[in-house]
mmCIF file of C-alpha atoms in Angstrom:
data_model
loop_
_atom_site.group_PDB
_atom_site.id
_atom_site.type_symbol
_atom_site.label_atom_id
_atom_site.label_comp_id
_atom_site.label_asym_id
_atom_site.label_seq_id
_atom_site.Cartn_x
_atom_site.Cartn_y
_atom_site.Cartn_z
ATOM 1 C CA MET A 22 73.824 198.302 126.933
ATOM 2 C CA ARG A 23 74.044 197.217 123.319
ATOM 3 C CA TRP A 24 75.113 199.560 120.595
ATOM 4 C CA VAL A 25 74.026 198.951 117.062
ATOM 5 C CA ALA A 26 75.539 200.682 114.072
ATOM 6 C CA PHE A 27 75.211 200.225 110.382
ATOM 7 C CA VAL A 28 75.928 202.102 107.181
ATOM 8 C CA LEU A 29 73.238 202.377 104.536
ATOM 9 C CA ALA A 30 74.015 203.476 100.986
ATOM 10 C CA LEU A 31 70.741 204.936 99.769
ATOM 11 C CA ALA A 32 69.421 203.988 96.368
ATOM 12 C CA GLY A 33 68.424 206.585 93.850
ATOM 13 C CA CYS A 34 71.142 209.107 94.727
ATOM 14 C CA GLU A 35 72.244 211.635 92.133
ATOM 15 C CA VAL A 36 75.795 211.637 90.811
ATOM 16 C CA ALA A 37 78.093 211.116 93.786
ATOM 17 C CA GLY A 38 80.263 214.087 94.642
ATOM 18 C CA SER A 39 78.247 216.674 92.721
ATOM 19 C CA GLN A 40 77.722 220.093 94.265
ATOM 20 C CA LEU A 41 75.201 222.861 93.851
ATOM 21 C CA PRO A 42 76.047 226.069 92.017
ATOM 22 C CA PRO A 43 78.114 228.496 94.142
ATOM 23 C CA ALA A 44 75.515 231.233 93.603
ATOM 24 C CA GLN A 45 73.172 229.415 95.973
ATOM 25 C CA ARG A 46 75.638 229.332 98.845
ATOM 26 C CA ALA A 47 75.191 231.175 102.119
ATOM 27 C CA ALA A 48 77.605 233.912 103.129
ATOM 28 C CA LEU A 49 79.618 232.579 106.058
ATOM 29 C CA GLN A 50 82.137 234.592 108.051
ATOM 30 C CA PRO A 51 85.331 233.294 109.671
ATOM 31 C CA CYS A 52 84.994 232.805 113.411
ATOM 32 C CA THR A 53 87.085 231.340 116.193
ATOM 33 C CA ILE A 54 85.743 228.532 118.346
ATOM 34 C CA GLU A 55 87.167 227.699 121.732
ATOM 35 C CA GLY A 56 88.800 224.301 121.522
ATOM 36 C CA VAL A 57 89.064 224.310 117.719
ATOM 37 C CA ALA A 58 92.331 225.263 116.041
ATOM 38 C CA GLY A 59 92.217 228.081 113.512
ATOM 39 C CA GLU A 60 89.132 229.734 112.088
ATOM 40 C CA ALA A 61 85.976 228.154 110.723
ATOM 41 C CA PRO A 62 83.215 229.526 108.494
ATOM 42 C CA CYS A 63 80.221 230.388 110.684
ATOM 43 C CA GLY A 64 76.826 231.898 110.036
ATOM 44 C CA THR A 65 73.108 231.326 109.936
ATOM 45 C CA VAL A 66 70.587 229.951 107.485
ATOM 46 C CA ARG A 67 67.108 231.415 107.644
ATOM 47 C CA VAL A 68 64.151 229.031 107.418
ATOM 48 C CA ASN A 69 60.391 229.363 107.811
ATOM 49 C CA GLU A 70 59.247 228.203 111.220
ATOM 50 C CA SER A 71 55.921 227.079 109.750
ATOM 51 C CA PRO A 72 54.743 226.379 106.198
ATOM 52 C CA THR A 73 51.689 228.576 106.822
ATOM 53 C CA ARG A 74 53.053 231.474 108.917
ATOM 54 C CA ALA A 75 55.514 234.235 108.101
ATOM 55 C CA ARG A 76 57.697 233.861 111.203
ATOM 56 C CA THR A 77 61.245 232.747 110.428
ATOM 57 C CA SER A 78 64.049 231.176 112.411
ATOM 58 C CA ASP A 79 67.820 231.469 111.960
ATOM 59 C CA LEU A 80 69.745 228.217 112.219
ATOM 60 C CA ARG A 81 73.309 228.409 113.501
ATOM 61 C CA VAL A 82 75.787 226.715 111.139
ATOM 62 C CA ILE A 83 79.524 226.022 111.468
ATOM 63 C CA VAL A 84 81.613 224.290 108.812
ATOM 64 C CA LEU A 85 84.837 222.621 109.892
ATOM 65 C CA ARG A 86 86.801 222.706 106.659
ATOM 66 C CA ALA A 87 88.969 219.817 105.556
ATOM 67 C CA PRO A 88 92.606 220.964 105.872
ATOM 68 C CA ASN A 89 93.645 219.202 102.670
ATOM 69 C CA ALA A 90 92.072 221.173 99.835
ATOM 70 C CA PRO A 91 90.271 220.470 97.689
ATOM 71 C CA ALA A 92 87.928 218.553 99.948
ATOM 72 C CA LEU A 93 85.644 215.840 98.657
ATOM 73 C CA PRO A 94 82.265 217.397 97.861
ATOM 74 C CA ASP A 95 80.192 215.234 100.224
ATOM 75 C CA PRO A 96 80.694 216.382 103.840
ATOM 76 C CA ILE A 97 79.937 214.663 107.130
ATOM 77 C CA LEU A 98 76.662 215.795 108.728
ATOM 78 C CA PRO A 99 76.570 214.873 112.443
ATOM 79 C CA LEU A 100 73.060 214.539 113.893
ATOM 80 C CA LEU A 101 73.081 214.704 117.680
ATOM 81 C CA GLY A 102 70.839 213.277 120.347
ATOM 82 C CA GLY A 103 68.671 214.340 123.232
ATOM 83 C CA PRO A 104 66.560 215.483 121.571
ATOM 84 C CA GLY A 105 67.978 218.876 122.434
ATOM 85 C CA GLN A 106 71.651 218.819 121.518
ATOM 86 C CA GLY A 107 72.808 221.170 118.795
ATOM 87 C CA ALA A 108 75.837 220.151 116.743
ATOM 88 C CA ALA A 109 77.138 223.709 116.287
ATOM 89 C CA GLU A 110 77.038 224.493 120.005
ATOM 90 C CA LEU A 111 79.217 221.425 120.572
ATOM 91 C CA ALA A 112 81.670 222.300 117.798
ATOM 92 C CA ALA A 113 84.790 221.588 119.865
ATOM 93 C CA ALA A 114 83.584 218.123 120.815
ATOM 94 C CA MET A 115 82.499 217.441 117.245
ATOM 95 C CA ALA A 116 85.883 218.543 115.907
ATOM 96 C CA GLN A 117 87.550 215.993 118.149
ATOM 97 C CA ARG A 118 85.095 213.182 117.490
ATOM 98 C CA TYR A 119 85.152 213.541 113.707
ATOM 99 C CA ALA A 120 88.838 214.400 113.381
ATOM 100 C CA PRO A 121 89.629 211.178 111.447
ATOM 101 C CA PHE A 122 87.212 212.253 108.688
ATOM 102 C CA ARG A 123 88.516 215.803 108.269
ATOM 103 C CA ASP A 124 91.468 214.824 106.096
ATOM 104 C CA GLN A 125 89.202 214.753 103.060
ATOM 105 C CA ARG A 126 85.781 216.039 104.058
ATOM 106 C CA ASP A 127 84.176 219.088 105.630
ATOM 107 C CA ILE A 128 82.145 218.605 108.800
ATOM 108 C CA VAL A 129 78.837 220.506 108.698
ATOM 109 C CA LEU A 130 77.510 221.381 112.151
ATOM 110 C CA VAL A 131 73.942 222.628 112.503
ATOM 111 C CA ASP A 132 72.028 223.657 115.602
ATOM 112 C CA ARG A 133 68.717 222.256 114.419
ATOM 113 C CA ARG A 134 65.616 224.264 115.258
ATOM 114 C CA GLY A 135 64.986 224.509 118.987
ATOM 115 C CA THR A 136 68.586 223.734 119.990
ATOM 116 C CA GLY A 137 71.660 225.798 120.783
ATOM 117 C CA SER A 138 71.603 229.179 119.041
ATOM 118 C CA SER A 139 68.735 228.193 116.729
ATOM 119 C CA ASN A 140 65.983 229.545 118.989
ATOM 120 C CA GLY A 141 66.990 227.054 121.666
ATOM 121 C CA LEU A 142 63.973 225.911 123.667
ATOM 122 C CA GLN A 143 65.542 225.738 127.092
ATOM 123 C CA CYS A 144 64.071 226.812 130.413
ATOM 124 C CA GLU A 145 66.170 227.874 133.367
ATOM 125 C CA PRO A 146 67.290 224.918 135.504
ATOM 126 C CA PRO A 147 66.846 225.037 139.287
ATOM 127 C CA ALA A 148 69.282 227.379 140.960
ATOM 128 C CA LEU A 149 69.470 225.271 144.118
ATOM 129 C CA VAL A 150 70.858 221.764 143.963
ATOM 130 C CA SER A 151 68.238 220.705 146.508
ATOM 131 C CA GLU A 152 65.558 221.369 143.868
ATOM 132 C CA LEU A 153 67.019 218.856 141.422
ATOM 133 C CA THR A 154 65.712 215.782 143.229
ATOM 134 C CA GLY A 155 62.224 214.769 144.283
ATOM 135 C CA SER A 156 60.333 215.271 141.010
ATOM 136 C CA ILE A 157 61.691 214.429 137.570
ATOM 137 C CA PHE A 158 58.907 215.954 135.470
ATOM 138 C CA ASP A 159 57.016 218.407 137.657
ATOM 139 C CA PRO A 160 53.726 219.339 135.905
ATOM 140 C CA ALA A 161 53.685 222.901 137.257
ATOM 141 C CA GLU A 162 57.273 223.579 136.162
ATOM 142 C CA LEU A 163 56.656 222.053 132.743
ATOM 143 C CA SER A 164 53.556 224.237 132.300
ATOM 144 C CA ARG A 165 55.499 227.377 133.197
ATOM 145 C CA CYS A 166 58.275 226.357 130.818
ATOM 146 C CA ARG A 167 55.828 225.710 127.985
ATOM 147 C CA ASP A 168 54.008 229.007 128.507
ATOM 148 C CA ALA A 169 57.270 230.962 128.476
ATOM 149 C CA LEU A 170 58.517 229.271 125.310
ATOM 150 C CA THR A 171 55.208 229.769 123.514
ATOM 151 C CA LYS A 172 55.862 233.505 123.527
ATOM 152 C CA ARG A 173 58.740 233.068 121.056
ATOM 153 C CA ALA A 174 58.005 229.801 119.282
ATOM 154 C CA ASP A 175 55.148 227.818 117.803
ATOM 155 C CA LEU A 176 55.902 224.635 119.701
ATOM 156 C CA THR A 177 53.861 222.524 117.292
ATOM 157 C CA GLN A 178 56.555 223.227 114.687
ATOM 158 C CA TYR A 179 59.457 221.844 116.717
ATOM 159 C CA THR A 180 59.109 218.221 115.704
ATOM 160 C CA THR A 181 61.371 215.735 113.956
ATOM 161 C CA THR A 182 59.441 216.099 110.704
ATOM 162 C CA ALA A 183 59.593 219.901 110.743
ATOM 163 C CA ALA A 184 63.260 220.024 111.738
ATOM 164 C CA ALA A 185 64.207 217.604 108.959
ATOM 165 C CA ARG A 186 62.765 219.994 106.366
ATOM 166 C CA ASP A 187 65.307 222.628 107.415
ATOM 167 C CA TYR A 188 68.261 220.546 106.297
ATOM 168 C CA GLU A 189 67.408 220.907 102.625
ATOM 169 C CA ALA A 190 67.604 224.702 102.958
ATOM 170 C CA VAL A 191 70.894 224.403 104.852
ATOM 171 C CA LEU A 192 72.449 222.129 102.245
ATOM 172 C CA ASP A 193 71.198 224.315 99.395
ATOM 173 C CA GLN A 194 72.675 227.467 100.888
ATOM 174 C CA LEU A 195 75.967 225.816 101.776
ATOM 175 C CA GLY A 196 76.243 224.371 98.297
ATOM 176 C CA TYR A 197 76.274 220.669 99.144
ATOM 177 C CA ARG A 198 74.243 218.284 97.028
ATOM 178 C CA GLU A 199 74.920 215.126 99.064
ATOM 179 C CA VAL A 200 76.033 214.419 102.629
ATOM 180 C CA ASN A 201 77.158 211.527 104.769
ATOM 181 C CA ALA A 202 74.781 211.663 107.718
ATOM 182 C CA MET A 203 75.886 210.262 111.076
ATOM 183 C CA GLY A 204 73.173 210.042 113.724
ATOM 184 C CA THR A 205 73.513 208.899 117.320
ATOM 185 C CA SER A 206 70.619 208.184 119.697
ATOM 186 C CA TYR A 207 67.839 210.661 118.815
ATOM 187 C CA GLY A 208 70.062 211.710 115.917
ATOM 188 C CA SER A 209 69.452 208.268 114.400
ATOM 189 C CA ARG A 210 65.746 209.089 114.203
ATOM 190 C CA MET A 211 66.553 212.382 112.505
ATOM 191 C CA ALA A 212 68.740 210.514 110.015
ATOM 192 C CA LEU A 213 65.895 208.129 109.234
ATOM 193 C CA GLU A 214 63.563 211.073 108.689
ATOM 194 C CA LEU A 215 66.103 212.754 106.399
ATOM 195 C CA ALA A 216 66.353 209.523 104.418
ATOM 196 C CA ARG A 217 62.569 209.591 104.027
ATOM 197 C CA GLN A 218 62.284 213.272 103.103
ATOM 198 C CA LEU A 219 65.558 213.841 101.232
ATOM 199 C CA PRO A 220 66.744 210.493 99.843
ATOM 200 C CA ARG A 221 68.641 212.121 96.983
ATOM 201 C CA ARG A 222 70.665 214.266 99.389
ATOM 202 C CA MET A 223 71.880 211.327 101.499
ATOM 203 C CA ARG A 224 74.983 209.681 100.062
ATOM 204 C CA THR A 225 75.410 207.447 103.132
ATOM 205 C CA MET A 226 73.782 207.131 106.521
ATOM 206 C CA THR A 227 75.392 205.755 109.666
ATOM 207 C CA ILE A 228 73.192 205.362 112.736
ATOM 208 C CA GLU A 229 74.202 204.268 116.218
ATOM 209 C CA ALA A 230 72.206 203.642 119.417
ATOM 210 C CA ILE A 231 69.149 203.561 117.189
ATOM 211 C CA VAL A 232 65.900 205.226 118.262
ATOM 212 C CA PRO A 233 63.246 203.758 115.936
ATOM 213 C CA MET A 234 60.248 205.778 114.839
ATOM 214 C CA ASP A 235 57.846 203.810 117.044
ATOM 215 C CA PHE A 236 59.860 204.407 120.227
ATOM 216 C CA THR A 237 58.211 206.841 122.634
ATOM 217 C CA TRP A 238 59.921 208.544 125.554
ATOM 218 C CA PRO A 239 59.387 208.487 128.488
ATOM 219 C CA SER A 240 56.872 205.632 128.300
ATOM 220 C CA HIS A 241 59.575 203.010 127.674
ATOM 221 C CA GLY A 242 62.215 204.526 129.947
ATOM 222 C CA ALA A 243 61.544 202.494 133.093
ATOM 223 C CA ALA A 244 61.208 199.141 131.335
ATOM 224 C CA ASP A 245 64.367 199.694 129.289
ATOM 225 C CA ALA A 246 66.373 200.762 132.341
ATOM 226 C CA ASP A 247 65.112 197.699 134.218
ATOM 227 C CA ALA A 248 66.184 195.424 131.366
ATOM 228 C CA ALA A 249 69.621 197.056 131.248
ATOM 229 C CA LEU A 250 70.039 196.645 135.012
ATOM 230 C CA ASP A 251 69.096 192.965 134.702
ATOM 231 C CA ALA A 252 71.854 192.624 132.100
ATOM 232 C CA VAL A 253 74.386 194.126 134.526
ATOM 233 C CA ILE A 254 73.244 191.686 137.215
ATOM 234 C CA ASP A 255 73.720 188.778 134.809
ATOM 235 C CA ASP A 256 77.150 190.079 133.781
ATOM 236 C CA CYS A 257 78.226 190.251 137.411
ATOM 237 C CA ALA A 258 76.990 186.731 138.076
ATOM 238 C CA ALA A 259 78.959 185.475 135.062
ATOM 239 C CA ASP A 260 82.182 187.169 136.200
ATOM 240 C CA ALA A 261 83.972 185.151 138.874
ATOM 241 C CA ARG A 262 85.486 188.144 140.685
ATOM 242 C CA CYS A 263 82.283 190.179 140.670
ATOM 243 C CA ALA A 264 80.168 187.216 141.730
ATOM 244 C CA ARG A 265 82.568 186.446 144.575
ATOM 245 C CA THR A 266 82.730 190.057 145.785
ATOM 246 C CA TYR A 267 79.005 190.826 145.384
ATOM 247 C CA PRO A 268 77.157 187.517 145.787
ATOM 248 C CA ARG A 269 73.952 189.319 146.849
ATOM 249 C CA PHE A 270 73.850 191.955 144.112
ATOM 250 C CA ARG A 271 70.172 191.468 143.291
ATOM 251 C CA GLN A 272 69.202 191.338 146.968
ATOM 252 C CA ASP A 273 71.186 194.536 147.593
ATOM 253 C CA ILE A 274 69.119 196.244 144.896
ATOM 254 C CA ASP A 275 65.894 195.145 146.561
ATOM 255 C CA LEU A 276 67.116 196.286 149.978
ATOM 256 C CA ALA A 277 68.221 199.692 148.653
ATOM 257 C CA PHE A 278 64.829 200.372 147.089
ATOM 258 C CA ALA A 279 63.044 199.072 150.188
ATOM 259 C CA ARG A 280 64.900 201.612 152.342
ATOM 260 C CA LEU A 281 63.891 204.523 150.110
ATOM 261 C CA ARG A 282 60.351 203.238 149.687
ATOM 262 C CA ARG A 283 59.848 203.807 153.398
ATOM 263 C CA SER A 284 61.063 207.406 153.165
ATOM 264 C CA PRO A 285 63.638 209.550 151.329
ATOM 265 C CA VAL A 286 67.012 209.981 153.004
ATOM 266 C CA PRO A 287 69.096 213.169 153.386
ATOM 267 C CA VAL A 288 72.349 213.081 151.426
ATOM 268 C CA PHE A 289 75.080 215.680 150.997
ATOM 269 C CA VAL A 290 76.367 216.264 147.457
ATOM 270 C CA ARG A 291 78.724 218.648 145.692
ATOM 271 C CA ASP A 292 77.083 220.994 143.194
ATOM 272 C CA PRO A 293 79.263 220.902 140.036
ATOM 273 C CA ASN A 294 78.150 224.447 139.187
ATOM 274 C CA THR A 295 79.293 226.055 142.421
ATOM 275 C CA GLY A 296 81.593 223.511 144.038
ATOM 276 C CA GLY A 297 79.607 223.905 147.263
ATOM 277 C CA ILE A 298 78.274 221.090 149.419
ATOM 278 C CA ALA A 299 74.508 220.991 149.810
ATOM 279 C CA PRO A 300 71.905 218.603 151.213
ATOM 280 C CA VAL A 301 69.359 216.867 149.002
ATOM 281 C CA SER A 302 66.443 214.590 149.790
ATOM 282 C CA PHE A 303 66.940 211.339 147.878
ATOM 283 C CA GLY A 304 63.979 209.004 147.313
ATOM 284 C CA GLN A 305 63.142 205.862 145.384
ATOM 285 C CA ASN A 306 62.191 207.727 142.191
ATOM 286 C CA ASP A 307 65.500 209.593 142.366
ATOM 287 C CA LEU A 308 67.328 206.277 142.698
ATOM 288 C CA ALA A 309 65.486 204.835 139.690
ATOM 289 C CA TYR A 310 66.306 207.848 137.533
ATOM 290 C CA ALA A 311 69.906 207.898 138.757
ATOM 291 C CA ILE A 312 70.324 204.277 137.668
ATOM 292 C CA ARG A 313 69.057 205.079 134.189
ATOM 293 C CA GLY A 314 71.700 207.784 133.780
ATOM 294 C CA ILE A 315 74.462 205.628 135.253
ATOM 295 C CA LEU A 316 73.680 202.843 132.790
ATOM 296 C CA TYR A 317 74.668 205.160 129.937
ATOM 297 C CA GLY A 318 78.370 204.991 130.767
ATOM 298 C CA ASN A 319 81.240 203.295 132.518
ATOM 299 C CA ASP A 320 79.897 204.191 135.964
ATOM 300 C CA ALA A 321 77.646 201.159 135.494
ATOM 301 C CA LEU A 322 80.680 199.106 136.544
ATOM 302 C CA ALA A 323 80.322 200.628 140.015
ATOM 303 C CA LEU A 324 76.673 199.571 140.478
ATOM 304 C CA PRO A 325 77.407 196.403 142.523
ATOM 305 C CA LEU A 326 79.430 198.490 145.012
ATOM 306 C CA TRP A 327 76.977 201.379 145.103
ATOM 307 C CA PHE A 328 74.013 199.067 145.680
ATOM 308 C CA ARG A 329 75.913 197.352 148.491
ATOM 309 C CA GLN A 330 76.347 200.806 150.041
ATOM 310 C CA GLY A 331 72.683 201.636 149.411
ATOM 311 C CA ALA A 332 71.529 198.433 151.056
ATOM 312 C CA GLU A 333 73.466 199.614 154.130
ATOM 313 C CA GLY A 334 71.866 203.079 153.978
ATOM 314 C CA ASP A 335 74.551 205.076 152.143
ATOM 315 C CA PHE A 336 73.196 206.646 148.931
ATOM 316 C CA SER A 337 75.846 209.346 148.516
ATOM 317 C CA SER A 338 77.349 207.852 145.328
ATOM 318 C CA PHE A 339 73.955 207.550 143.673
ATOM 319 C CA ALA A 340 72.909 211.056 144.695
ATOM 320 C CA GLN A 341 76.149 212.576 143.438
ATOM 321 C CA ALA A 342 75.822 210.773 140.095
ATOM 322 C CA TYR A 343 72.236 212.036 139.815
ATOM 323 C CA VAL A 344 73.148 215.655 140.550
ATOM 324 C CA THR A 345 76.235 215.643 138.312
ATOM 325 C CA ARG A 346 74.249 214.286 135.360
ATOM 326 C CA ALA A 347 71.428 216.774 135.969
ATOM 327 C CA ARG A 348 73.849 219.699 135.934
ATOM 328 C CA THR A 349 75.655 218.329 132.873
ATOM 329 C CA LEU A 350 72.353 218.173 130.996
ATOM 330 C CA ASP A 351 71.196 221.661 132.062
#
């Protein structure tokens, strides 16, 4: 996995540090947030769901104030990934991540449209852990989900372009003229769209794990995961200890998939939601999707061992990683 980050100072910005008149600011109320010390201003900003329809949507907003007043007038604007993560719903995590910046700047957290408390477009996850495996994107379940969400949202308006338009209203009502946007993963695409739509509002932009505008998911998912797995194989071969301990790493991968290609295997896992042990049927597509999730983090270091176990018929580590990630992303 390679992480790319850069900071772009956008040309054509208005006077750095300038703010909008206080009369345009939204009325926020103090609230307490679990995991965040003290109180923070919280509230909503109302936006039009569509340029042509009257229906509106309220965006959840939390401002983590800089403790050293007066704060610099250009706050940090975190833009989260997924797509599907709302920054306000993850306020505690954001407070920790951006703590080094809070000495001088506010942190503005927004559940962008369709996430968190801003008309979040979530469908109920499977109640039974056994229903998590077997089919990643089940057409019937997706159709039911879409039909249910259509009753309370015009789904054609929940796009990157539409969501980016909301940020101007948020900044206007909070009284910020310029922000320092920080986008990770899908959030990098949102940052790029904000730079296109609102160049004068972006003082700086920092993007990490970049998702370019021409990237489409899930069409590239398998190829990218395969390339990342190849990189892990090469890393193991280049490391004397790993190469000595797992000399047949690539062959173990082939053997593991060959076993599941013949038929799925029953595996017992612990459901993180209930703590109970339950059986799941684990097949080759489940293994492929499990690998993709594992490659996101430090568990990738365990892949040589887990594939050795899989080649011998034990897929419990892979199945547990799959189920834990699925529940985490519910």
